[in-house]
Coordinates of C-alpha atoms in Angstrom, one line a residue:
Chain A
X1 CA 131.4 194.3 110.1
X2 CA 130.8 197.5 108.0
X3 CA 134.5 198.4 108.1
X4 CA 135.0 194.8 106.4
X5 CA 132.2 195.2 104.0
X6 CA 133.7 198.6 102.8
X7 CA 137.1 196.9 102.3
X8 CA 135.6 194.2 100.2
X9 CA 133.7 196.9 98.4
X10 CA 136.9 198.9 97.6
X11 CA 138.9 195.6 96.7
X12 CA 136.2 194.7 94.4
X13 CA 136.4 198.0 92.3
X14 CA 139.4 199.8 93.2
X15 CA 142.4 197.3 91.6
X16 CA 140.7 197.0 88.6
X17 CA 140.6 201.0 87.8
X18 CA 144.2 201.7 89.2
X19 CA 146.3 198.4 88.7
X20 CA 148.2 197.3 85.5
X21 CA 147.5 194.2 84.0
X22 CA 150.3 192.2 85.7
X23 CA 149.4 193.4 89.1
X24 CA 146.0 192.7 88.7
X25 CA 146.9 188.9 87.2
X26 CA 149.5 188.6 90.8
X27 CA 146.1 189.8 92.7
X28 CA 144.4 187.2 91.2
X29 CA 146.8 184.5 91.9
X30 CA 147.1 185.9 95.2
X31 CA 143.5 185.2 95.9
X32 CA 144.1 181.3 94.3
X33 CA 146.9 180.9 96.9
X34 CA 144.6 182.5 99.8
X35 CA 142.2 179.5 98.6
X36 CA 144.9 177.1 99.0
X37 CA 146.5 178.3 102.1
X38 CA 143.1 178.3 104.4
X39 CA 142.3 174.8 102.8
X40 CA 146.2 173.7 103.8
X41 CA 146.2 175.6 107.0
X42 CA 142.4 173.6 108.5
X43 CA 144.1 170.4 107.9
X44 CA 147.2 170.9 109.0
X45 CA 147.2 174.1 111.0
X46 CA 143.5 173.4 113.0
X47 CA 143.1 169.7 112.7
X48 CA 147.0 168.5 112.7
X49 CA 146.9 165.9 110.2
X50 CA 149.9 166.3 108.0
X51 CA 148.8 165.7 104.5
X52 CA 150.9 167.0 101.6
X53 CA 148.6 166.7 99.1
X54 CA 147.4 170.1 98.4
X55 CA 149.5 170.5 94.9
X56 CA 147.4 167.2 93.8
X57 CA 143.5 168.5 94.7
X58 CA 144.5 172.1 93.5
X59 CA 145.6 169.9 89.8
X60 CA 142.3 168.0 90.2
X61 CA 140.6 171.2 90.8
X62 CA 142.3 173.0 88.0
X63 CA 142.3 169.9 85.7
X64 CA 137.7 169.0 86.1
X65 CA 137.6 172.6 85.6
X66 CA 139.6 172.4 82.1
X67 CA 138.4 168.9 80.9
X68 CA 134.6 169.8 81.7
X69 CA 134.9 173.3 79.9
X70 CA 137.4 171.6 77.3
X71 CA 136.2 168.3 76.4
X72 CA 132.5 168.5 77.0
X73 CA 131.8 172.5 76.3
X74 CA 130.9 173.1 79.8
X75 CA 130.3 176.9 80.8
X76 CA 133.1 178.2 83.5
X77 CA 129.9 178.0 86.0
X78 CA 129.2 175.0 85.3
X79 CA 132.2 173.4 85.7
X80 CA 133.2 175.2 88.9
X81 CA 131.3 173.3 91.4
X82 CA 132.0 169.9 89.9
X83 CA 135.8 170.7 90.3
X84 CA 135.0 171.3 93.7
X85 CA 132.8 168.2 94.3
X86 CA 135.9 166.5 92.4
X87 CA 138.4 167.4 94.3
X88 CA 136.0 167.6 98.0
X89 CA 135.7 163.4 97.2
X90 CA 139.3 162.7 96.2
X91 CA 140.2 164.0 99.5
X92 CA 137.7 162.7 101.7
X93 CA 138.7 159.0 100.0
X94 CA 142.3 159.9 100.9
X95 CA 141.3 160.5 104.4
X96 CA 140.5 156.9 104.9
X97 CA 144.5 156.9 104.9
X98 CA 144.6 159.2 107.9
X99 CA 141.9 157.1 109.6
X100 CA 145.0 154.8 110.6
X101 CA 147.9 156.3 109.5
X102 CA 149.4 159.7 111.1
X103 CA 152.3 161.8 111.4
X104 CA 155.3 161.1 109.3
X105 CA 153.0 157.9 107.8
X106 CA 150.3 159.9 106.6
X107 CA 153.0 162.9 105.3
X108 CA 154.0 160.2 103.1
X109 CA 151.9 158.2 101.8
X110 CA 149.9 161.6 100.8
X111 CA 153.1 162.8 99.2
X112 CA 153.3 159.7 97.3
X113 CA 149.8 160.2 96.0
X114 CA 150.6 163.7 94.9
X115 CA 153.4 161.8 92.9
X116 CA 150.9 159.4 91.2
X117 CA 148.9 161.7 90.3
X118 CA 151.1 164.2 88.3
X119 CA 152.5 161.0 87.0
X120 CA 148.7 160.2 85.8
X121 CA 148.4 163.6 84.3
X122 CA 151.2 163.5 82.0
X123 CA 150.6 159.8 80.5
X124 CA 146.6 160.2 80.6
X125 CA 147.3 162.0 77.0
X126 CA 143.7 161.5 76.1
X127 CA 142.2 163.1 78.7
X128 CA 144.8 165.8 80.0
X129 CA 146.8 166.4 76.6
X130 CA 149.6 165.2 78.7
X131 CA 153.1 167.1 79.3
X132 CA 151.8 169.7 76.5
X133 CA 149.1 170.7 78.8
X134 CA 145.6 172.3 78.3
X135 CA 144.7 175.7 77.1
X136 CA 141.9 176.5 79.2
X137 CA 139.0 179.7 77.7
X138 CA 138.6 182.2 79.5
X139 CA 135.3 182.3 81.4
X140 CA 131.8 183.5 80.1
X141 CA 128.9 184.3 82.2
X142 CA 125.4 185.4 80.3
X143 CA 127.4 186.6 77.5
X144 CA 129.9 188.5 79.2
X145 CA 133.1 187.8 78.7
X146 CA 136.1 187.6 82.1
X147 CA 139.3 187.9 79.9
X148 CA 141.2 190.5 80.8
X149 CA 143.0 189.8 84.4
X150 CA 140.8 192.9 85.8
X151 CA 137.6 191.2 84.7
X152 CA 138.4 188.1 86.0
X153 CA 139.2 189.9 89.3
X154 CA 135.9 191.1 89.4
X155 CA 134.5 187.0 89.6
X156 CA 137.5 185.7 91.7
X157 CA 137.4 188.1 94.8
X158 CA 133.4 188.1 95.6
X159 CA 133.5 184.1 95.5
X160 CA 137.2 184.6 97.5
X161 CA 135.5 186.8 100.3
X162 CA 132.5 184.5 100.3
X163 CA 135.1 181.4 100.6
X164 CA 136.8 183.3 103.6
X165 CA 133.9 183.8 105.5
X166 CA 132.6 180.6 105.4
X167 CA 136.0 179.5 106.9
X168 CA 135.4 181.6 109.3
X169 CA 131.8 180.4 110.2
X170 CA 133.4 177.2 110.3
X171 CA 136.4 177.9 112.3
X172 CA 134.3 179.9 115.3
X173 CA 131.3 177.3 115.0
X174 CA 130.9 173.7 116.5
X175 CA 132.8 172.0 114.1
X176 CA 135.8 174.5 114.2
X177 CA 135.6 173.3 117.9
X178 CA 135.8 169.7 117.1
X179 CA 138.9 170.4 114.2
X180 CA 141.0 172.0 116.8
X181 CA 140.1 168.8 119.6
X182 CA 141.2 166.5 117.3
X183 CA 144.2 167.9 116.8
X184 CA 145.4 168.3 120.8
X185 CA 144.0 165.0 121.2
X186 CA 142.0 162.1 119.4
X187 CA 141.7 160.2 122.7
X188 CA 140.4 162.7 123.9
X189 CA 138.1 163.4 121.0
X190 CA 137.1 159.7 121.1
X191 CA 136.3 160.0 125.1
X192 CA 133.9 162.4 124.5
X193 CA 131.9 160.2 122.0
X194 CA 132.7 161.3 118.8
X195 CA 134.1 159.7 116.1
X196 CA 137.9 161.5 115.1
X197 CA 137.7 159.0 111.6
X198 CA 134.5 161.0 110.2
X199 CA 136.4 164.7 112.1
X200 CA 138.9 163.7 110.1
X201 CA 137.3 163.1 106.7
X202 CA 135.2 166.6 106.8
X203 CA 138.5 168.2 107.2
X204 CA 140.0 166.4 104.6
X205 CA 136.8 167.4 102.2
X206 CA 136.9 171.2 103.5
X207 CA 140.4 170.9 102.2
X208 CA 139.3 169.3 98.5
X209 CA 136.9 171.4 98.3
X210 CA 139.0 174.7 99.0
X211 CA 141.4 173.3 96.7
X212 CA 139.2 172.6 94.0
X213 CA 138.1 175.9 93.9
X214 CA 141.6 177.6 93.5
X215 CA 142.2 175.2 90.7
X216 CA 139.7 176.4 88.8
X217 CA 140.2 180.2 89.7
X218 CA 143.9 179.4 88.4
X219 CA 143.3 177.7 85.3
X220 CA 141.1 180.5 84.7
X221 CA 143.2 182.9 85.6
X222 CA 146.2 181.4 83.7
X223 CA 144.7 179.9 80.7
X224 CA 146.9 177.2 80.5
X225 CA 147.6 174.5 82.6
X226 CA 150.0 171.4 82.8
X227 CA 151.0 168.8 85.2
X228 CA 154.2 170.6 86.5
X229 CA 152.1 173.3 88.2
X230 CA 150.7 171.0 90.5
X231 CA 153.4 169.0 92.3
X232 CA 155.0 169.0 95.6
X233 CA 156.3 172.7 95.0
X234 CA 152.6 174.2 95.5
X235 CA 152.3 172.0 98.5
X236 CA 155.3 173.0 100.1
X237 CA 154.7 176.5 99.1
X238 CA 151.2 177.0 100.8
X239 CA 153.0 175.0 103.6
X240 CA 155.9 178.1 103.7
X241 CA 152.7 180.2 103.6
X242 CA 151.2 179.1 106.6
X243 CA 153.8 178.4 108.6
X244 CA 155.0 182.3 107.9
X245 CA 151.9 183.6 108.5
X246 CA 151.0 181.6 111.6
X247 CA 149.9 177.9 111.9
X248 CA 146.0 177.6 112.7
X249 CA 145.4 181.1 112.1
X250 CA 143.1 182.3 109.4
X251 CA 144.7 186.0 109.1
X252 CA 148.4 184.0 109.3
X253 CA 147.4 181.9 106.2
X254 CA 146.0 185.2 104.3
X255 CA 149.1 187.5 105.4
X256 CA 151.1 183.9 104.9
X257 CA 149.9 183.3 101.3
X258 CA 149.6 187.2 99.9
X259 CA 153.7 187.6 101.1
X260 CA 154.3 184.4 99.4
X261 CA 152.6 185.5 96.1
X262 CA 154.5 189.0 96.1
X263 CA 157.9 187.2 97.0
X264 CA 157.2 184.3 93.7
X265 CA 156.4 187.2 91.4
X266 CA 159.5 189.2 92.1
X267 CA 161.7 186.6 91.5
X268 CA 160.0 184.3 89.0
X269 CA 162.9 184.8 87.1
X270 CA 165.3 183.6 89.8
X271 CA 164.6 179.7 89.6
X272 CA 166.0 178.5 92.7
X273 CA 166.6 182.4 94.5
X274 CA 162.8 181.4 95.4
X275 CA 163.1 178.5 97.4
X276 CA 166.1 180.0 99.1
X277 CA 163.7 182.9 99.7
X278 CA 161.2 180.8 101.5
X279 CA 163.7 178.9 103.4
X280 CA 165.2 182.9 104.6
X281 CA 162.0 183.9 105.4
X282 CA 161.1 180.9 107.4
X283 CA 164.5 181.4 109.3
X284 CA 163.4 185.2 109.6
X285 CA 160.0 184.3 111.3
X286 CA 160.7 181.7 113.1
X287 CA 163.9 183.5 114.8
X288 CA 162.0 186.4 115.2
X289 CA 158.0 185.9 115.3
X290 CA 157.4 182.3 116.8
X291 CA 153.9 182.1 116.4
X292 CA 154.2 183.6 112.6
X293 CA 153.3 186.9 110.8
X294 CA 149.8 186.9 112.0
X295 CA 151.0 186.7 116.0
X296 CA 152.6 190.1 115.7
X297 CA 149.1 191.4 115.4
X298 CA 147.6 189.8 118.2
X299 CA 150.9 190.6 120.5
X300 CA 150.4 193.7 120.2
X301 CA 147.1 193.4 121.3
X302 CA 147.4 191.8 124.0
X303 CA 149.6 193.9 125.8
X304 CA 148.0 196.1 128.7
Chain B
X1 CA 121.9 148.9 143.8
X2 CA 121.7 147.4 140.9
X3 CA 124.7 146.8 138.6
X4 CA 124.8 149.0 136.0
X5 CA 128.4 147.5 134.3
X6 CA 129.5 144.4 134.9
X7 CA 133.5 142.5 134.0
X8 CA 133.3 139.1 134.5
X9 CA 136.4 136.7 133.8
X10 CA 138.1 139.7 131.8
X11 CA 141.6 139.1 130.5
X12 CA 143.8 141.1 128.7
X13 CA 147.1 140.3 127.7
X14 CA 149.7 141.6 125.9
X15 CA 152.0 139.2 124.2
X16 CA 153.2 137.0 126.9
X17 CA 152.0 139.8 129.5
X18 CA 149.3 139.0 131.3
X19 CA 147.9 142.7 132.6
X20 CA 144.6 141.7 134.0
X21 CA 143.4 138.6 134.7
X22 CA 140.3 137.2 135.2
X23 CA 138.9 140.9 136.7
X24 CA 135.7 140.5 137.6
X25 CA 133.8 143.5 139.1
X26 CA 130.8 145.6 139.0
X27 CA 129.9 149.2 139.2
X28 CA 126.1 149.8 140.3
X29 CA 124.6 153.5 140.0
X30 CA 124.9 156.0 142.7
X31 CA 128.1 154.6 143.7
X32 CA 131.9 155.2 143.8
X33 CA 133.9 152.0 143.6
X34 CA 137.8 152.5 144.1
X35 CA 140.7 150.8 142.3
X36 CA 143.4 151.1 144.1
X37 CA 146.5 148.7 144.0
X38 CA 150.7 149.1 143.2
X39 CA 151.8 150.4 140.3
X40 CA 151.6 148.2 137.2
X41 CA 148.9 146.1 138.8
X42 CA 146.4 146.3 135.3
X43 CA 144.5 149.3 137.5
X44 CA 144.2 151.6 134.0
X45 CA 143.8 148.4 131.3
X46 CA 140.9 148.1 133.3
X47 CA 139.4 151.3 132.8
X48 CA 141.2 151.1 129.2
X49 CA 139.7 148.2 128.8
X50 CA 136.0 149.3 130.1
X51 CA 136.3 152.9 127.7
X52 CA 137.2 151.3 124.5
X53 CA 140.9 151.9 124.3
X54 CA 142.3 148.9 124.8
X55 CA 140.5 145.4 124.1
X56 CA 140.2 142.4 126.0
X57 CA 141.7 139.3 125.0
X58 CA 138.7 137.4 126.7
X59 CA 136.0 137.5 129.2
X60 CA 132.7 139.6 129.5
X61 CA 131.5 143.3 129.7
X62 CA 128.1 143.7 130.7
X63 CA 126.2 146.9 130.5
X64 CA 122.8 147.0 132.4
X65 CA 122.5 143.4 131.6
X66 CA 123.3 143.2 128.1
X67 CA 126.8 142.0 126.3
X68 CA 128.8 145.0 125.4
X69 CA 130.6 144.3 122.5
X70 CA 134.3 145.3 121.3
X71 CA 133.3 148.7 120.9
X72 CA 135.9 151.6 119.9
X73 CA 136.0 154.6 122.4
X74 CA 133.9 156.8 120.7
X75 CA 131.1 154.4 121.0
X76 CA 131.7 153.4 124.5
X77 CA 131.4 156.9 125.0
X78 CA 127.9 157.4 123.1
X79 CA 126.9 154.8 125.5
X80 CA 127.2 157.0 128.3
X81 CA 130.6 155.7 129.2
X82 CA 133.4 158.6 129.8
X83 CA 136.9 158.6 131.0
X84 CA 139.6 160.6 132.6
X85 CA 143.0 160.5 131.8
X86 CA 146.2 159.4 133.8
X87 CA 147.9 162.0 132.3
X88 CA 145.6 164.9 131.3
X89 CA 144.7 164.8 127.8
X90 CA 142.7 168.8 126.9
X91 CA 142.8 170.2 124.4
X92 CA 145.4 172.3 125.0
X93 CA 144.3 174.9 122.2
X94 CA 140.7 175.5 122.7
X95 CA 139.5 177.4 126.0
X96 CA 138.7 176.3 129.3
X97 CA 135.0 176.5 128.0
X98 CA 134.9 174.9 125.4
X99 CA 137.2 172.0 126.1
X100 CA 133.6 171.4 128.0
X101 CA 131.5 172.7 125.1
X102 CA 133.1 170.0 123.0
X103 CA 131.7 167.1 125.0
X104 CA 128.2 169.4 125.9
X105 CA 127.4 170.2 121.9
X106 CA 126.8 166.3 121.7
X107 CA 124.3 165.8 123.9
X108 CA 120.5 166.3 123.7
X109 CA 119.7 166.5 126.8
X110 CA 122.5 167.6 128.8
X111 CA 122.2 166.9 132.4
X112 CA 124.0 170.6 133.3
X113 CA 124.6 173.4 131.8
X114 CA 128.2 174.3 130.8
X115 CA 128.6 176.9 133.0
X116 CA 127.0 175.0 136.0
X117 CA 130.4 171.9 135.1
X118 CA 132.4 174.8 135.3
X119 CA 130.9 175.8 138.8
X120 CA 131.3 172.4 140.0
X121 CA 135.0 172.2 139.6
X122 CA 135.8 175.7 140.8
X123 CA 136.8 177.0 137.0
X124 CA 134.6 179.6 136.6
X125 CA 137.1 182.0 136.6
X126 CA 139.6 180.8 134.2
X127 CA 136.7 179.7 131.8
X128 CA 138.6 181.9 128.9
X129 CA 141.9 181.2 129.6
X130 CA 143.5 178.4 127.3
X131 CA 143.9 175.1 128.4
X132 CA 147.1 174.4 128.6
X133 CA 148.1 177.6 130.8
X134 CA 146.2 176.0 133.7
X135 CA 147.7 174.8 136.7
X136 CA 148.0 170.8 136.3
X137 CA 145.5 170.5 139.3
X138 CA 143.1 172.8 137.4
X139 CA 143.3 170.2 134.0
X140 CA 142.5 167.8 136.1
X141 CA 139.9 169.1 137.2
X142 CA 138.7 170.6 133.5
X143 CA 139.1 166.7 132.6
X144 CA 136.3 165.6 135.1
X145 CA 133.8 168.9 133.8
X146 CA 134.7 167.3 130.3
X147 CA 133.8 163.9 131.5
X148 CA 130.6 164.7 133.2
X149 CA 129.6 167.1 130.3
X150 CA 128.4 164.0 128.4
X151 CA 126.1 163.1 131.0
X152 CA 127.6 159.7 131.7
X153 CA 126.1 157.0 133.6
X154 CA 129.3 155.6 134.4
X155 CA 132.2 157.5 135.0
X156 CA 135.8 156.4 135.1
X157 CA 138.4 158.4 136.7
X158 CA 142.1 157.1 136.1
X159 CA 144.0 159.1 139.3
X160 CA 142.1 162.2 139.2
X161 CA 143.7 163.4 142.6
X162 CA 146.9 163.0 141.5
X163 CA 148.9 166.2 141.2
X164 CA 145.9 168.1 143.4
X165 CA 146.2 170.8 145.7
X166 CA 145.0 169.7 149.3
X167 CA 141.9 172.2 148.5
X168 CA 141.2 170.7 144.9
X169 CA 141.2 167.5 146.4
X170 CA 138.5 168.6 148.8
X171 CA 136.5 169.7 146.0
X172 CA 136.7 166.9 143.9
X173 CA 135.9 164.6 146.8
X174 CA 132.7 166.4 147.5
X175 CA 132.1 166.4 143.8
X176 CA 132.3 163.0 143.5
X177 CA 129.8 162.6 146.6
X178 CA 127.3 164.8 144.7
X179 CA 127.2 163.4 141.3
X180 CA 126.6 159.8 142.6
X181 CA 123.4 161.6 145.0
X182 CA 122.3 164.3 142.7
X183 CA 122.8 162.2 139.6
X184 CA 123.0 158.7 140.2
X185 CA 126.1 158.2 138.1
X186 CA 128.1 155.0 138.7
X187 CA 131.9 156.1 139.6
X188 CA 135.0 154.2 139.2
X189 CA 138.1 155.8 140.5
X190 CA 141.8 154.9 140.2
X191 CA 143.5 156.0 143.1
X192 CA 146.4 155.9 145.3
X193 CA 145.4 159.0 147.3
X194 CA 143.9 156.1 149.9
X195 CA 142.4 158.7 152.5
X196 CA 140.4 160.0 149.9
X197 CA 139.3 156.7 148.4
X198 CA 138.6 155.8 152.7
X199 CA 136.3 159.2 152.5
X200 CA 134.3 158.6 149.1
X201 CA 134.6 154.9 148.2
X202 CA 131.5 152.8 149.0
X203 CA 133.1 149.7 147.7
X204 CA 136.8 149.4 147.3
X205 CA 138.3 146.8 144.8
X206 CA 142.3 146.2 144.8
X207 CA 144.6 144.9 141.9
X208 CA 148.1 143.1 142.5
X209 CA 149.9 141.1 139.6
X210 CA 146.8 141.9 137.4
X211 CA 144.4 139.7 139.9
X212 CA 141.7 141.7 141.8
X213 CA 142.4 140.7 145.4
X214 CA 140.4 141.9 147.3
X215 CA 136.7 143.5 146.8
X216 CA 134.4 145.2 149.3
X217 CA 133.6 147.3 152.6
X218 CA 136.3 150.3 152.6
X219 CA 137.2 148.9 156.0
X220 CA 137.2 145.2 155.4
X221 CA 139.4 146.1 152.3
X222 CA 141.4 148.4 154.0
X223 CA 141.9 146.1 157.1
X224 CA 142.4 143.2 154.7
X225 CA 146.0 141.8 155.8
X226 CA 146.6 140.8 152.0
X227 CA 145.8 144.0 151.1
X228 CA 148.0 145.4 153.8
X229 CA 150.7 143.2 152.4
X230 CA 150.4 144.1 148.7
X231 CA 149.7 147.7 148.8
X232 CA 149.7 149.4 151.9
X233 CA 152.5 148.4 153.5
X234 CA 153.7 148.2 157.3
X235 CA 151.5 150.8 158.6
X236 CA 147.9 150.7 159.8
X237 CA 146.0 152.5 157.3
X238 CA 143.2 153.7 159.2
X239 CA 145.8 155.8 161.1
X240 CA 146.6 158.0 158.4
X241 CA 146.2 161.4 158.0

């Protein structure tokens, strides 16, 4: 416990003294894709539904967060938890979906709703500015200003850390327990009294609510956001992520996501080269590490 | 003995299949009531039919007295109905523990305590190992603990011997015998093991074509020359091992 306080500690202060800029702005979308990849990775990893919806709650997220501060002169505060809340009930309503439909059904009807909505965000011109897209300011807390990409760093990783651990409360408590049951087996689930339509939903709304979060860390972090950064490329991405990392594992979707983020940035200006280095890396894993990026750690471990 | 769930003129068809037809039976507390009967013969619609899964196309469910309605499984279950599976349905991820824990976090007031299940079916020792590295005589087993973790009062058991080693089957038999003492649970068992249903039935019921044939005594069941005919064949019964 100490050990992980004293990282925190040093990730706190430490980038922000010896990082450039740029790293410090990759760090910081590192920590929006953590968000998006332990959302992602309780849905699909713990729980086993397969919704590919993550690219539209992260827009939601990202989009409430923009409109509130915007439109109605909402502080970056302020606006935070109703992007959450936002994008928490859009995907507990889309859960209803899952409440009948699974599998391949569920993939794509989810996928289809991921559609809609970027379709919604470029002709709701009124509301989103459309395909020009929304300069978002940067946030201000009592006066002081989180501009510069170090600054912000010094908001995103606290509420990042805090985010992570109460995944991790949630992963090792009762309801972690009940996640992972429904996934091996709703009748089972069902035969032991509970109810796998309302297991579902919660994990749907942990999702949202994850999601919601990284949207507003990125429009934050960005400045600037437009529908195109929220389609089915961030869903497949944080998909890559924690499938690389490790399915159901919380240290496969962080290793997952942070080697996705580094792999994006060094060839952002490879459109295409980027995809094919997801698919490689898949291959890689897969061929090599079955049970992802994060099972290499607890191999070793359990050897004698 | 009074009859804690009762089927009376229950159907359930599918399309032009008729599965089960007109079943009626009743399962009082403190006692294990076999269903045994060929394969095909609407033995597991029944207990579908009882937990929730699958719904009848007519007739009457009765718990202690009152109409149970078309209830999904989950609220079967909250009404202190719980199942077994004919094939074993863990989950596979979580540990031997806390495939139990899952059922045991529900309830109130839990008849035993989590490790005591685990007692009963001999799993102490693999209570950390995952679930699906057990042996399949061991998930079996696991499935009963997670059955009787909810503190049912009736308790359906869709071929729990099936796949058992000699010894396990021992065990569960003398299981059986002390949840319907100790605890007064009502137990209905799917069986084709028949010299285990001979040594912990008190009432035997058997299916054929989706009818119930035959219903009482193990011995006037067993000895029942339509049963004989239907199910169990040329030899003598009572002379097996």
């Amino acid at each position: 416990m100490g050990a992980w306080a004293l990282v925190v500690v040093v990730l706190w202060f430490l980038p922000s003294r010896v990082l450039t800029d740029y790293q410090l702005y990759t760090f910081n979308l590192a920590l929006v894709n953590i968000l998006l990849a332990i959302g992602l990775n309780l849905v699909i990893g713990v729980a086993r539904q397969f919704a590919l919806f993550s690219g539209a709650l992260f827009g939601i997220g990202a989009y409430v967060a923009g409109i509130c501060q915007v439109r109605y002169g909402m502080s970056f505060l302020a606006a935070l938890p109703l992007a959450i809340v936002a994008a928490m009930l859009v995907s507990a309503a889309t859960s209803l979906i899952a409440w009948r439909a699974g599998d391949l059904y569920l993939a794509m009807i989810t996928f289809g709703f991921g559609e809609i909505f970027q379709f919604f965000l470029v002709h709701a011109d009124g509301l989103t500015n459309g395909p020009d897209g929304l300069a978002v300011p940067r946030p201000n807390i009592a006066g002081v200003s989180f501009a510069a990409p170090g600054e912000l760093h010094l908001l995103f990783l606290p509420l990042t850390v805090l985010a992570i651990a109460i995944y991790r409360l949630i992963e090792t408590g009762k309801l972690g327990r009940l996640l992972t049951a429904l996934g091996d087996s709703e009748p089972a689930l069902a035969s032991t009294g509970y109810d796998h339509r309302v297991v579902k939903t919660i994990a749907f709304a942990i999702q949202g609510a994850y999601a919601g979060l990284a949207g507003a860390f990125f429009a934050a972090a960005v400045g600037f956001i437009d529908p195109y950064s929220f389609g089915l490329s961030v869903t497949l991405q944080q998909l890559t992520a924690i499938a690389i990392g490790g399915l159901g594992s919380l240290a496969g979707a962080l290793v997952g996501s942070i080697t996705l983020t580094l792999i994006d940035r060094v060839l952002i200006d490879f459109p295409g080269v980027r995809e094919l280095a997801y698919g490689v890396c898949l291959l890689i894993v897969f061929l090599a590490v079955p049970r992802g990026l994060a099972g290499i750690l607890s191999r070793q471990k359990s050897l004698p | 003995m009074s009859a804690l769930l009762e089927l009376e003129d229950v159907c359930v068809r599918f399309g032009g299949l008729t599965a089960v037809a007109d079943a009626t039976m009743s399962f009082a507390e403190g006692e294990v009531h076999a269903l045994i009967g060929p394969n095909g013969a609407g033995k597991s619609t029944v207990i579908n039919c009882i937990s929730g899964f699958q719904r009848r196309s007519s007739g009457e469910i009765r718990l202690g007295g009152e109409t149970l309605p078309h209830l999904d499984a989950a609220a079967v279950a909250r009404r202190g109905i719980t199942r077994s599976f004919q094939t074993p349905q863990l989950f596979s991820r979580l540990s031997v523990i806390d495939n139990v824990r899952v059922a045991h976090q529900r309830q109130r007031r839990a008849r035993l305590r989590v490790d005591d299940l685990l007692e009963l079916v001999g799993l102490t020792e693999v209570a950390h190992h995952q679930a699906e590295n057990l042996a399949y005589g061991q998930q079996r087993l696991l499935e009963v603990a997670r059955a009787l973790a909810s503190s049912p009062r009736l308790l359906l058991l869709d071929e729990p011997a099936a796949g058992l080693a000699s010894e396990d089957t021992e065990r569960l038999s003398r299981l059986l015998k002390l949840i319907v003492t100790q605890f007064g649970v009502a137990v209905m068992i799917v069986e084709h093991n028949v010299p285990l249903v001979r040594r912990v039935a008190d009432r035997i019921s058997v299916m054929h074509h989706g009818l119930v044939i035959a219903t009482g005594a193990p011995d006037d069941v067993l000895n029942d020359p339509a049963v004989i005919a239907a199910y169990l064949g040329g030899g003598n019964p009572s002379t097996e091992h």
